[in-house]
CSV table of C-alpha atoms and ligand atoms in Angstrom, one decimal:
chain,number,residue,atom,x,y,z
A,188,MET,CA,-77.3,-59.4,-53.6
A,189,ALA,CA,-78.2,-55.0,-51.9
A,190,SER,CA,-76.1,-52.7,-53.8
A,191,VAL,CA,-72.0,-53.2,-53.0
A,192,SER,CA,-70.8,-51.3,-50.5
A,193,MET,CA,-67.1,-48.9,-51.7
A,194,ILE,CA,-64.7,-46.8,-50.4
A,195,VAL,CA,-62.8,-44.9,-52.0
A,196,ILE,CA,-59.3,-44.7,-51.8
A,197,GLY,CA,-58.5,-41.4,-53.4
A,198,ALA,CA,-61.2,-39.0,-54.5
A,199,GLY,CA,-59.4,-36.8,-57.2
A,200,ALA,CA,-60.6,-37.1,-60.4
A,201,ARG,CA,-60.9,-40.3,-60.5
A,202,GLY,CA,-62.6,-41.3,-57.5
A,203,ASN,CA,-65.0,-39.3,-58.1
A,204,VAL,CA,-65.5,-40.0,-61.6
A,205,TYR,CA,-66.1,-43.9,-59.9
A,206,ALA,CA,-67.9,-43.1,-58.0
A,207,SER,CA,-70.2,-40.9,-59.3
A,208,PHE,CA,-71.9,-43.9,-60.7
A,209,ALA,CA,-73.8,-44.8,-57.5
A,210,CYS,CA,-75.5,-42.2,-58.2
A,211,ALA,CA,-76.1,-42.9,-60.7
A,212,GLN,CA,-77.6,-46.6,-60.4
A,213,PRO,CA,-77.4,-46.6,-56.1
A,214,ASP,CA,-79.2,-50.4,-56.5
A,215,LYS,CA,-76.0,-51.5,-57.8
A,216,ALA,CA,-72.8,-49.3,-55.7
A,217,ARG,CA,-72.7,-46.7,-52.8
A,218,ILE,CA,-69.8,-44.9,-51.3
A,219,VAL,CA,-69.7,-45.8,-46.9
A,220,GLY,CA,-66.8,-44.4,-46.7
A,221,VAL,CA,-63.0,-42.0,-48.5
A,222,ALA,CA,-59.4,-41.5,-47.5
A,223,GLU,CA,-58.6,-38.0,-49.6
A,224,PRO,CA,-55.9,-35.3,-47.9
A,225,ARG,CA,-57.2,-32.5,-49.9
A,226,GLU,CA,-59.9,-31.4,-47.8
A,227,PHE,CA,-61.5,-30.0,-51.0
A,228,TYR,CA,-62.4,-33.2,-52.8
A,229,ARG,CA,-63.0,-35.5,-49.2
A,230,LYS,CA,-65.6,-33.9,-48.4
A,231,ARG,CA,-67.2,-33.0,-51.6
A,232,ILE,CA,-67.3,-37.2,-51.8
A,233,ALA,CA,-68.6,-37.5,-48.2
A,234,GLU,CA,-71.4,-34.8,-48.6
A,235,GLN,CA,-72.3,-36.1,-51.9
A,236,HIS,CA,-72.4,-39.3,-51.0
A,237,HIS,CA,-73.1,-39.1,-47.1
A,238,VAL,CA,-70.5,-41.0,-45.8
A,239,PRO,CA,-70.9,-41.6,-42.1
A,240,ALA,CA,-68.4,-39.4,-40.4
A,241,ALA,CA,-66.7,-41.9,-38.2
A,242,ASN,CA,-65.3,-43.1,-42.4
A,243,VAL,CA,-64.0,-40.1,-42.9
A,244,ALA,CA,-60.1,-40.1,-43.6
A,245,ALA,CA,-57.3,-38.0,-44.6
A,246,ASP,CA,-55.5,-41.1,-45.0
A,247,TRP,CA,-55.6,-45.0,-46.9
A,248,ARG,CA,-53.7,-46.0,-44.2
A,249,GLU,CA,-56.2,-44.6,-41.6
A,250,LEU,CA,-59.3,-46.5,-43.6
A,251,ALA,CA,-57.5,-49.9,-44.1
A,252,ALA,CA,-56.5,-50.5,-40.8
A,253,ARG,CA,-59.5,-50.4,-39.2
A,254,PRO,CA,-61.8,-54.1,-39.9
A,255,LYS,CA,-63.5,-53.9,-43.5
A,256,LEU,CA,-66.4,-51.8,-43.7
A,257,ALA,CA,-67.2,-52.2,-46.9
A,258,ASP,CA,-67.7,-54.9,-50.1
A,259,ALA,CA,-65.2,-53.5,-52.0
A,260,ALA,CA,-62.4,-50.5,-52.5
A,261,LEU,CA,-61.8,-48.2,-55.5
A,262,ILE,CA,-58.4,-47.5,-55.1
A,263,CYS,CA,-57.1,-44.3,-57.3
A,264,THR,CA,-54.6,-42.5,-56.0
A,265,GLN,CA,-51.7,-41.7,-58.0
A,266,ASP,CA,-49.5,-43.6,-59.7
A,267,ASP,CA,-46.3,-44.0,-56.9
A,268,LEU,CA,-49.7,-45.1,-54.5
A,269,HIS,CA,-51.1,-48.4,-56.3
A,270,VAL,CA,-49.3,-50.8,-54.5
A,271,GLU,CA,-49.7,-49.9,-51.2
A,272,PRO,CA,-52.9,-50.0,-50.5
A,273,ALA,CA,-53.8,-52.5,-53.2
A,274,LEU,CA,-51.9,-54.9,-51.2
A,275,ALA,CA,-53.5,-53.7,-47.6
A,276,CYS,CA,-56.6,-54.0,-49.2
A,277,ILE,CA,-56.7,-57.5,-51.3
A,278,GLN,CA,-55.2,-59.0,-47.6
A,279,GLN,CA,-57.9,-57.4,-46.0
A,280,GLY,CA,-60.9,-59.6,-48.2
A,281,TYR,CA,-61.9,-56.3,-49.7
A,282,HIS,CA,-63.3,-56.5,-53.5
A,283,VAL,CA,-60.7,-54.1,-55.5
A,284,LEU,CA,-60.7,-51.4,-58.1
A,285,LEU,CA,-57.0,-50.3,-59.0
A,286,GLU,CA,-56.6,-47.6,-61.6
A,287,LYS,CA,-53.3,-48.6,-64.1
A,288,PRO,CA,-50.8,-48.7,-64.0
A,289,MET,CA,-51.0,-51.6,-61.8
A,290,GLY,CA,-47.6,-51.3,-60.2
A,291,GLN,CA,-44.7,-48.6,-61.2
A,292,LYS,CA,-42.4,-51.8,-61.4
A,293,GLU,CA,-42.4,-55.4,-62.7
A,294,ALA,CA,-41.9,-56.7,-60.0
A,295,ASP,CA,-44.8,-54.9,-57.7
A,296,THR,CA,-47.2,-55.7,-60.8
A,297,ARG,CA,-46.7,-59.5,-60.6
A,298,ARG,CA,-46.6,-59.4,-56.5
A,299,VAL,CA,-49.9,-57.3,-56.6
A,300,ALA,CA,-51.4,-60.0,-59.4
A,301,GLN,CA,-49.7,-62.7,-57.4
A,302,ALA,CA,-52.3,-62.1,-54.3
A,303,ALA,CA,-55.2,-60.8,-55.9
A,304,ILE,CA,-55.3,-64.1,-57.1
A,305,GLN,CA,-54.9,-66.1,-54.2
A,306,ALA,CA,-56.9,-63.9,-52.7
A,307,GLY,CA,-60.0,-65.1,-54.5
A,308,ILE,CA,-61.0,-61.9,-54.5
A,309,MET,CA,-62.9,-59.4,-57.5
A,310,PHE,CA,-60.0,-57.3,-59.0
A,311,ALA,CA,-60.0,-55.0,-61.9
A,312,VAL,CA,-57.6,-52.9,-62.3
A,313,CYS,CA,-59.1,-49.9,-65.1
A,314,HIS,CA,-58.2,-50.7,-68.6
A,315,VAL,CA,-61.8,-48.6,-69.5
A,316,LEU,CA,-61.4,-49.2,-73.8
A,317,ARG,CA,-62.6,-52.8,-72.8
A,318,TYR,CA,-65.6,-52.0,-71.1
A,319,THR,CA,-67.0,-49.8,-74.3
A,320,GLY,CA,-69.7,-50.2,-76.7
A,321,TYR,CA,-67.2,-49.7,-79.6
A,322,THR,CA,-64.7,-52.6,-78.3
A,323,GLN,CA,-67.3,-54.6,-77.9
A,324,ARG,CA,-67.8,-54.3,-80.8
A,325,LEU,CA,-65.1,-54.9,-82.8
A,326,LYS,CA,-64.6,-57.6,-81.3
A,327,ALA,CA,-67.4,-59.1,-81.4
A,328,ILE,CA,-66.8,-58.6,-85.2
A,329,ILE,CA,-63.6,-60.6,-84.5
A,330,ASP,CA,-64.9,-63.4,-82.4
A,331,SER,CA,-67.8,-64.5,-85.3
A,332,GLY,CA,-64.6,-65.0,-87.4
A,333,ALA,CA,-66.3,-62.5,-89.9
A,334,ILE,CA,-62.2,-61.1,-91.4
A,335,GLY,CA,-61.4,-65.1,-90.6
A,336,ASP,CA,-57.7,-65.0,-88.8
A,337,VAL,CA,-55.8,-61.1,-87.3
A,338,VAL,CA,-53.2,-61.3,-89.2
A,339,SER,CA,-51.6,-57.4,-88.4
A,340,LEU,CA,-52.5,-54.8,-86.1
A,341,GLN,CA,-52.3,-51.0,-86.5
A,342,HIS,CA,-53.1,-49.0,-83.9
A,343,LEU,CA,-52.4,-44.4,-83.3
A,344,GLU,CA,-52.6,-43.0,-79.9
A,345,PRO,CA,-52.9,-39.4,-80.7
A,346,MET,CA,-52.8,-37.7,-77.8
A,347,GLY,CA,-53.2,-34.3,-78.7
A,348,TYR,CA,-51.5,-31.3,-78.5
A,349,TRP,CA,-52.6,-29.2,-75.3
A,350,HIS,CA,-53.3,-32.8,-73.4
A,351,MET,CA,-49.6,-33.7,-74.3
A,352,ALA,CA,-48.7,-29.9,-72.7
A,353,HIS,CA,-51.4,-30.3,-70.2
A,354,SER,CA,-50.2,-33.9,-68.5
A,355,PHE,CA,-46.5,-35.0,-70.2
A,356,VAL,CA,-45.3,-31.5,-69.5
A,357,ARG,CA,-46.2,-29.3,-66.9
A,358,GLY,CA,-48.5,-32.0,-64.7
A,359,ASN,CA,-48.9,-35.2,-63.3
A,360,TRP,CA,-47.0,-37.6,-65.1
A,361,ARG,CA,-44.6,-35.2,-66.9
A,362,ASN,CA,-41.5,-37.1,-65.1
A,363,GLU,CA,-40.3,-40.8,-66.0
A,364,GLU,CA,-39.0,-40.8,-62.1
A,365,ARG,CA,-42.4,-39.3,-60.2
A,366,SER,CA,-44.6,-40.8,-62.2
A,367,SER,CA,-44.3,-43.8,-65.0
A,368,PRO,CA,-43.0,-43.9,-68.8
A,369,LEU,CA,-45.6,-42.3,-71.1
A,370,LEU,CA,-45.8,-45.8,-72.4
A,371,LEU,CA,-46.4,-47.2,-68.9
A,372,SER,CA,-48.7,-43.9,-67.3
A,373,LYS,CA,-50.9,-43.2,-70.1
A,374,SER,CA,-50.4,-46.5,-73.4
A,375,CYS,CA,-50.2,-49.2,-71.2
A,376,HIS,CA,-54.2,-48.6,-71.6
A,377,ASP,CA,-53.2,-49.2,-75.3
A,378,LEU,CA,-50.8,-52.2,-75.5
A,379,ASP,CA,-53.6,-54.3,-73.4
A,380,TRP,CA,-56.5,-52.5,-75.5
A,381,ILE,CA,-54.6,-54.6,-78.6
A,382,HIS,CA,-53.5,-57.0,-76.6
A,383,TYR,CA,-57.0,-58.0,-76.3
A,384,VAL,CA,-58.3,-57.4,-79.8
A,385,MET,CA,-55.2,-60.0,-81.1
A,386,GLY,CA,-55.9,-62.2,-78.7
A,387,GLY,CA,-53.1,-65.1,-77.6
A,388,ARG,CA,-50.0,-64.4,-76.9
A,389,CYS,CA,-47.1,-61.5,-77.7
A,390,GLU,CA,-44.0,-63.4,-78.0
A,391,ARG,CA,-41.2,-60.3,-79.1
A,392,ILE,CA,-41.5,-57.1,-78.9
A,393,SER,CA,-39.9,-53.7,-79.8
A,394,SER,CA,-39.7,-49.7,-79.6
A,395,PHE,CA,-38.1,-46.4,-80.6
A,396,GLY,CA,-39.1,-43.6,-79.0
A,397,SER,CA,-37.7,-39.8,-78.1
A,398,LEU,CA,-38.7,-36.0,-76.6
A,399,TYR,CA,-38.2,-34.2,-79.5
A,400,HIS,CA,-39.8,-31.4,-79.0
A,401,PHE,CA,-40.5,-30.1,-75.0
A,402,ARG,CA,-37.0,-29.5,-74.0
A,403,LYS,CA,-35.3,-26.7,-73.1
A,404,GLU,CA,-33.3,-26.0,-76.6
A,405,GLN,CA,-36.3,-25.4,-78.3
A,406,ARG,CA,-37.3,-22.3,-75.9
A,407,ALA,CA,-37.7,-18.9,-78.3
A,408,ALA,CA,-35.5,-16.0,-78.3
A,409,GLY,CA,-37.5,-13.5,-75.3
A,410,ALA,CA,-39.6,-16.1,-73.4
A,411,GLY,CA,-40.6,-16.4,-70.2
A,412,GLU,CA,-40.6,-18.8,-67.6
A,413,ARG,CA,-44.2,-17.9,-67.4
A,414,CYS,CA,-46.6,-17.6,-69.6
A,415,LEU,CA,-48.2,-15.1,-68.5
A,416,GLU,CA,-44.8,-12.8,-68.4
A,417,CYS,CA,-43.7,-14.1,-72.2
A,418,ALA,CA,-43.6,-12.2,-74.7
A,419,VAL,CA,-43.3,-14.8,-78.1
A,420,GLU,CA,-47.1,-16.2,-75.9
A,421,PRO,CA,-50.0,-14.9,-78.3
A,422,GLN,CA,-47.3,-17.2,-81.2
A,423,CYS,CA,-47.2,-20.3,-79.2
A,424,PRO,CA,-49.4,-23.0,-79.2
A,425,TYR,CA,-49.2,-24.7,-76.4
A,426,SER,CA,-50.4,-21.6,-74.2
A,427,ALA,CA,-51.4,-22.2,-70.5
A,428,LYS,CA,-53.1,-19.0,-70.9
A,429,LYS,CA,-54.4,-20.4,-74.5
A,430,ILE,CA,-55.4,-23.6,-72.9
A,431,TYR,CA,-56.7,-22.5,-69.9
A,432,LEU,CA,-58.2,-18.9,-69.2
A,433,GLY,CA,-59.4,-19.6,-72.8
A,434,ARG,CA,-61.2,-22.1,-71.6
A,435,LEU,CA,-63.1,-20.6,-68.9
A,436,ALA,CA,-63.9,-17.7,-71.8
A,437,ARG,CA,-65.7,-20.2,-73.5
A,438,GLY,CA,-68.0,-21.0,-70.1
A,439,GLU,CA,-65.4,-24.9,-69.9
A,440,THR,CA,-64.6,-26.0,-66.3
A,441,GLY,CA,-64.5,-29.2,-66.1
A,442,TRP,CA,-61.5,-31.3,-67.3
A,443,PRO,CA,-58.6,-29.5,-67.4
A,444,LEU,CA,-59.5,-26.8,-65.7
A,445,ASP,CA,-60.3,-28.9,-62.5
A,446,THR,CA,-56.9,-29.7,-61.8
A,447,VAL,CA,-55.7,-27.0,-62.1
A,448,THR,CA,-57.5,-25.0,-59.6
A,449,SER,CA,-60.8,-25.4,-58.0
A,450,GLU,CA,-61.5,-21.4,-57.7
A,451,LEU,CA,-62.7,-21.6,-60.9
A,452,THR,CA,-62.7,-18.1,-62.1
A,453,GLN,CA,-60.5,-15.4,-64.3
A,454,GLU,CA,-58.3,-15.0,-60.6
A,455,GLY,CA,-58.9,-18.3,-59.7
A,456,VAL,CA,-56.5,-19.7,-62.9
A,457,THR,CA,-55.3,-17.0,-63.4
A,458,GLN,CA,-53.3,-17.0,-60.0
A,459,ALA,CA,-52.9,-20.3,-60.2
A,460,LEU,CA,-51.2,-19.8,-63.7
A,461,ARG,CA,-49.0,-17.8,-61.8
A,462,THR,CA,-48.1,-19.9,-58.6
A,463,GLY,CA,-49.7,-23.5,-60.6
A,464,GLN,CA,-46.7,-26.1,-61.7
A,465,TYR,CA,-49.5,-25.6,-65.2
A,466,GLY,CA,-48.7,-22.5,-65.9
A,467,ARG,CA,-45.2,-22.5,-66.6
A,468,CYS,CA,-43.7,-22.3,-70.2
A,469,VAL,CA,-43.6,-25.5,-72.1
A,470,TYR,CA,-39.5,-25.1,-72.9
A,471,ALA,CA,-39.2,-25.4,-69.2
A,472,CYS,CA,-40.4,-28.1,-67.6
A,473,ASP,CA,-38.7,-30.6,-65.1
A,474,ASN,CA,-40.3,-33.5,-67.9
A,475,ASP,CA,-38.9,-36.2,-69.9
A,476,VAL,CA,-41.4,-38.6,-71.1
A,477,VAL,CA,-41.5,-38.8,-75.0
A,478,ASP,CA,-43.2,-37.1,-77.1
A,479,ASN,CA,-43.5,-40.1,-79.6
A,480,GLN,CA,-42.9,-43.5,-79.5
A,481,VAL,CA,-43.6,-46.9,-81.5
A,482,VAL,CA,-44.1,-50.2,-80.4
A,483,ASN,CA,-43.6,-53.4,-82.9
A,484,MET,CA,-45.2,-56.7,-82.2
A,485,LEU,CA,-45.1,-59.9,-82.7
A,486,TYR,CA,-47.5,-62.9,-81.7
A,487,ASP,CA,-48.4,-66.5,-82.1
A,488,ARG,CA,-47.6,-68.3,-85.4
A,489,GLY,CA,-46.0,-64.9,-87.3
A,490,ARG,CA,-49.1,-62.2,-85.6
A,491,THR,CA,-48.2,-59.4,-86.2
A,492,ALA,CA,-49.0,-56.0,-84.7
A,493,THR,CA,-48.3,-52.2,-84.5
A,494,PHE,CA,-48.3,-48.6,-82.0
A,495,SER,CA,-48.1,-45.1,-82.7
A,496,VAL,CA,-48.8,-42.4,-80.1
A,497,VAL,CA,-47.7,-39.0,-80.9
A,498,ALA,CA,-48.5,-35.9,-78.8
A,499,PHE,CA,-48.4,-33.8,-82.3
A,500,ASN,CA,-51.8,-33.8,-83.5
A,501,LYS,CA,-55.5,-33.3,-82.4
A,502,TRP,CA,-56.6,-35.1,-79.6
A,503,THR,CA,-59.8,-37.0,-81.5
A,504,ASP,CA,-60.0,-40.5,-80.8
A,505,ARG,CA,-57.8,-43.6,-81.8
A,506,LYS,CA,-57.0,-45.2,-84.9
A,507,THR,CA,-57.4,-48.7,-85.9
A,508,ARG,CA,-56.8,-51.0,-88.4
A,509,ILE,CA,-56.4,-55.1,-87.9
A,510,PHE,CA,-56.0,-56.5,-91.0
A,511,GLY,CA,-57.5,-60.1,-91.8
A,512,THR,CA,-57.5,-63.1,-93.9
A,513,ARG,CA,-61.1,-63.0,-95.2
A,514,GLY,CA,-61.8,-59.1,-93.8
A,515,GLU,CA,-60.0,-56.0,-92.8
A,516,LEU,CA,-62.0,-53.6,-90.1
A,517,HIS,CA,-61.5,-50.1,-90.1
A,518,GLY,CA,-62.7,-48.3,-86.6
A,519,ASP,CA,-61.9,-44.7,-85.1
A,520,GLY,CA,-64.2,-45.2,-81.7
A,521,GLN,CA,-66.7,-45.0,-82.7
A,522,SER,CA,-67.4,-47.1,-85.6
A,523,ILE,CA,-65.9,-49.1,-87.8
A,524,GLU,CA,-65.6,-49.8,-91.4
A,525,HIS,CA,-66.2,-53.6,-92.6
A,526,PHE,CA,-64.8,-54.2,-95.6
A,527,ASP,CA,-65.4,-58.3,-96.6
A,528,PHE,CA,-63.9,-59.6,-99.0
A,529,LEU,CA,-65.4,-62.4,-100.6
A,530,ALA,CA,-68.6,-59.6,-101.4
A,531,ASP,CA,-65.6,-57.1,-102.0
A,532,LYS,CA,-67.6,-54.8,-100.0
A,533,THR,CA,-67.6,-51.9,-97.4
A,534,ASP,CA,-70.3,-52.0,-94.5
A,535,THR,CA,-70.0,-49.0,-91.7
A,536,ILE,CA,-71.2,-49.5,-88.3
A,537,ASP,CA,-72.6,-47.0,-86.2
A,538,THR,CA,-71.1,-47.9,-82.5
A,539,ARG,CA,-72.2,-44.3,-81.2
A,540,ARG,CA,-75.2,-45.0,-78.1
A,541,ALA,CA,-74.5,-40.9,-78.1
A,542,GLN,CA,-76.3,-40.5,-74.5
A,543,GLU,CA,-74.6,-42.5,-72.8
A,544,ASP,CA,-71.6,-42.1,-74.4
A,545,ASP,CA,-70.9,-38.4,-73.3
A,546,ALA,CA,-72.1,-38.8,-70.4
A,547,TYR,CA,-70.2,-41.8,-68.7
A,548,GLY,CA,-66.2,-40.9,-70.1
A,549,HIS,CA,-64.0,-42.8,-72.3
A,550,GLY,CA,-66.9,-43.9,-74.6
A,551,GLY,CA,-68.7,-45.4,-72.3
A,552,GLY,CA,-66.2,-47.9,-70.5
A,553,ASP,CA,-65.5,-45.9,-67.0
A,554,PHE,CA,-69.6,-47.2,-66.3
A,555,GLY,CA,-69.1,-49.8,-68.5
A,556,LEU,CA,-65.7,-51.0,-66.3
A,557,MET,CA,-68.0,-50.1,-62.9
A,558,GLN,CA,-71.2,-52.1,-64.5
A,559,ALA,CA,-69.1,-55.2,-64.5
A,560,PHE,CA,-67.6,-54.8,-62.0
A,561,THR,CA,-70.9,-54.1,-59.5
A,562,SER,CA,-71.8,-57.1,-61.0
A,563,ALA,CA,-69.2,-59.4,-60.9
A,564,ILE,CA,-69.4,-59.1,-56.8
A,565,ALA,CA,-73.1,-59.0,-57.0
A,566,SER,CA,-72.9,-62.3,-59.1
A,567,GLY,CA,-69.9,-64.2,-57.7
A,568,ASP,CA,-69.4,-64.7,-62.0
A,569,ARG,CA,-65.1,-63.1,-62.8
A,570,ARG,CA,-66.4,-63.8,-66.0
A,571,LYS,CA,-67.7,-60.0,-66.3
A,572,ILE,CA,-64.2,-58.1,-65.2
A,573,LEU,CA,-62.8,-58.5,-68.1
A,574,SER,CA,-59.5,-56.7,-67.5
A,575,GLY,CA,-58.5,-59.1,-64.3
A,576,PRO,CA,-55.1,-60.0,-62.8
A,577,GLN,CA,-53.7,-62.3,-65.2
A,578,GLU,CA,-55.0,-60.2,-68.4
A,579,THR,CA,-53.7,-56.8,-67.1
A,580,LEU,CA,-50.5,-58.5,-65.6
A,581,ALA,CA,-49.8,-60.0,-69.3
A,582,SER,CA,-50.2,-55.7,-71.0
A,583,HIS,CA,-48.4,-54.4,-68.5
A,584,LEU,CA,-45.2,-57.0,-68.9
A,585,MET,CA,-45.4,-56.1,-72.7
A,586,VAL,CA,-45.3,-52.6,-71.7
A,587,PHE,CA,-42.1,-53.2,-69.5
A,588,ALA,CA,-40.6,-55.7,-72.0
A,589,ALA,CA,-41.3,-52.2,-74.3
A,590,GLU,CA,-39.8,-50.0,-71.7
A,591,ARG,CA,-36.4,-52.1,-72.2
A,592,SER,CA,-36.4,-52.4,-75.9
A,593,ARG,CA,-36.3,-48.6,-76.0
A,594,ARG,CA,-33.6,-47.8,-74.0
A,595,GLU,CA,-31.1,-51.0,-74.0
A,596,GLY,CA,-32.2,-50.4,-77.8
A,597,HIS,CA,-32.6,-54.4,-78.7
A,598,VAL,CA,-35.7,-56.6,-79.1
A,599,VAL,CA,-36.6,-58.5,-76.2
A,600,GLU,CA,-38.6,-62.1,-76.1
A,601,MET,CA,-42.1,-61.8,-73.9
A,602,GLN,CA,-41.4,-63.7,-70.8
A,603,TYR,CA,-44.6,-64.2,-68.8
B,931,NAD,N1,-58.2,-45.4,-65.8
B,931,NAD,C1,-57.8,-43.8,-67.5
B,931,NAD,O1,-58.4,-43.4,-68.1
B,931,NAD,C2,-57.1,-43.3,-66.5
B,931,NAD,C3,-57.5,-42.0,-65.7
B,931,NAD,C4,-56.8,-40.7,-65.7
B,931,NAD,C5,-56.2,-40.9,-65.2
B,931,NAD,N2,-56.2,-42.4,-64.4
B,931,NAD,C6,-54.9,-42.5,-63.7
B,931,NAD,O2,-56.1,-42.6,-62.6
B,931,NAD,C7,-55.0,-42.9,-61.3
B,931,NAD,C8,-55.1,-41.3,-60.6
B,931,NAD,O3,-55.6,-40.4,-60.9
B,931,NAD,P1,-56.0,-38.5,-60.9
B,931,NAD,O4,-56.0,-38.1,-62.5
B,931,NAD,O5,-57.2,-39.2,-60.5
B,931,NAD,O6,-55.3,-37.6,-60.1
B,931,NAD,P2,-55.6,-37.3,-58.6
B,931,NAD,O7,-54.6,-36.5,-58.0
B,931,NAD,O8,-56.8,-36.1,-59.1
B,931,NAD,O9,-56.5,-37.6,-57.7
B,931,NAD,C9,-55.8,-38.9,-56.2
B,931,NAD,C10,-55.8,-38.2,-55.9
B,931,NAD,O10,-55.3,-39.3,-54.6
B,931,NAD,C11,-55.0,-38.8,-53.1
B,931,NAD,N3,-54.3,-38.9,-52.4
B,931,NAD,C12,-52.7,-38.6,-52.0
B,931,NAD,N4,-52.2,-39.3,-50.9
B,931,NAD,C13,-53.4,-40.1,-50.6
B,931,NAD,C14,-53.6,-41.0,-49.3
B,931,NAD,N5,-52.4,-41.3,-48.7
B,931,NAD,N6,-54.1,-41.6,-48.7
B,931,NAD,C15,-55.6,-41.2,-49.4
B,931,NAD,N7,-55.6,-40.2,-51.4
B,931,NAD,C16,-54.8,-40.0,-51.6
B,931,NAD,C17,-54.5,-37.2,-54.0
B,931,NAD,O11,-54.7,-36.0,-52.8
B,931,NAD,C18,-55.7,-37.4,-55.0
B,931,NAD,O12,-56.9,-36.5,-55.3
B,931,NAD,C19,-53.8,-41.9,-61.6
B,931,NAD,O13,-52.9,-43.6,-61.5
B,931,NAD,C20,-53.9,-42.4,-63.6
B,931,NAD,O14,-52.9,-42.6,-63.8
B,931,NAD,C21,-56.7,-43.7,-65.0
């Protein structure tokens, strides 16, 4: 089959990452249409991929109203704009790559999964962590029986203090009403990953969590509304001056700076911090998502898993410990320590493929996902997709149940 033709719906950060797969592997994918309201981002994709002018639109509805013009649609709009374009593209017969979350509400998520299954299209949700070399190696060790039965698992997501401030206090995922609870917007990846690694069925779930720190009461005396006009800014680890102008001074221009402004100069960034959302004091934002949360899961046959997501740390890879009846695994996103009970010794497995991982984002998962999606379409073999509608629905339902537990204060029985 010729390369898979694709339209990009939402050409922001994620749309651009997935589209860049077509530049790296033109024999696998090509971009033939784009819908994006912001001119700079729309033009960037259109020019890079030589998209015919007739297939360049400012809104996804314009492309969806046309007869199907590609094999697949990459839906990379913000969280609240996934369900409508996904249903429209599924109905038109596009194969669909959909950014997470699949839906912000349980009923919508079920609707999208059902529509994808019924249409028989190739459908993948961007749970990129499943597709990394690290995860695949870890999963292969477990599936080989090397640690016996997996009885229990602990997983930590260290969000990183400045990443929390950027995305979940000042940024697009700060407010549950405007986007989603943190467990859905950020940690649906982690519950999905835990579900993949544990295998089997989660039966009961409970959760606690709160917004402990980024609140008005924590604001120091003398603090300004914006970091550029704040008397105590030099003492604040969350200072926007430090996070953004500091990075610019070090010559960095990629994420997170490129979400603040497309004018990546001292003047451009300063202007954005003076007027835009990323210059605000972290104690004076309209944020309400949690900065710490734990989830407990009871799996089939009495097996257990725990998850913590916390803002107050250095931004590093997730850390995981997996306890089996014949051995134990410690993973840090790059290497895996395997302690074998019979031999009473530890082997360390380095899963880094340094060049590729660094270049392709999320430990190689971004391009791993694109690789799987395009080859599923080309070969007709849907098993290549590890995050299809059923798997993703199951792990999203765990997120919705955990959120219900956190809000209502009781253990929730899983209903699939
Ligand atoms: N899989 C991952 O690891 C991962 C990582 C980060 C973000 N995400 C998810 O990816 C999605 C996009 O995030 P992002 O950081 O790229 O956001 P973004 O804001 O950079 O991109 C979204 C784009 O959609 C465009 N858009 C808005 N209305 C539109 C319309 N009517 N038609 C077409 N386009 C429209 C916006 O202008 C914007 O450019 C979010 O749902 C986010 O949760 C996933």
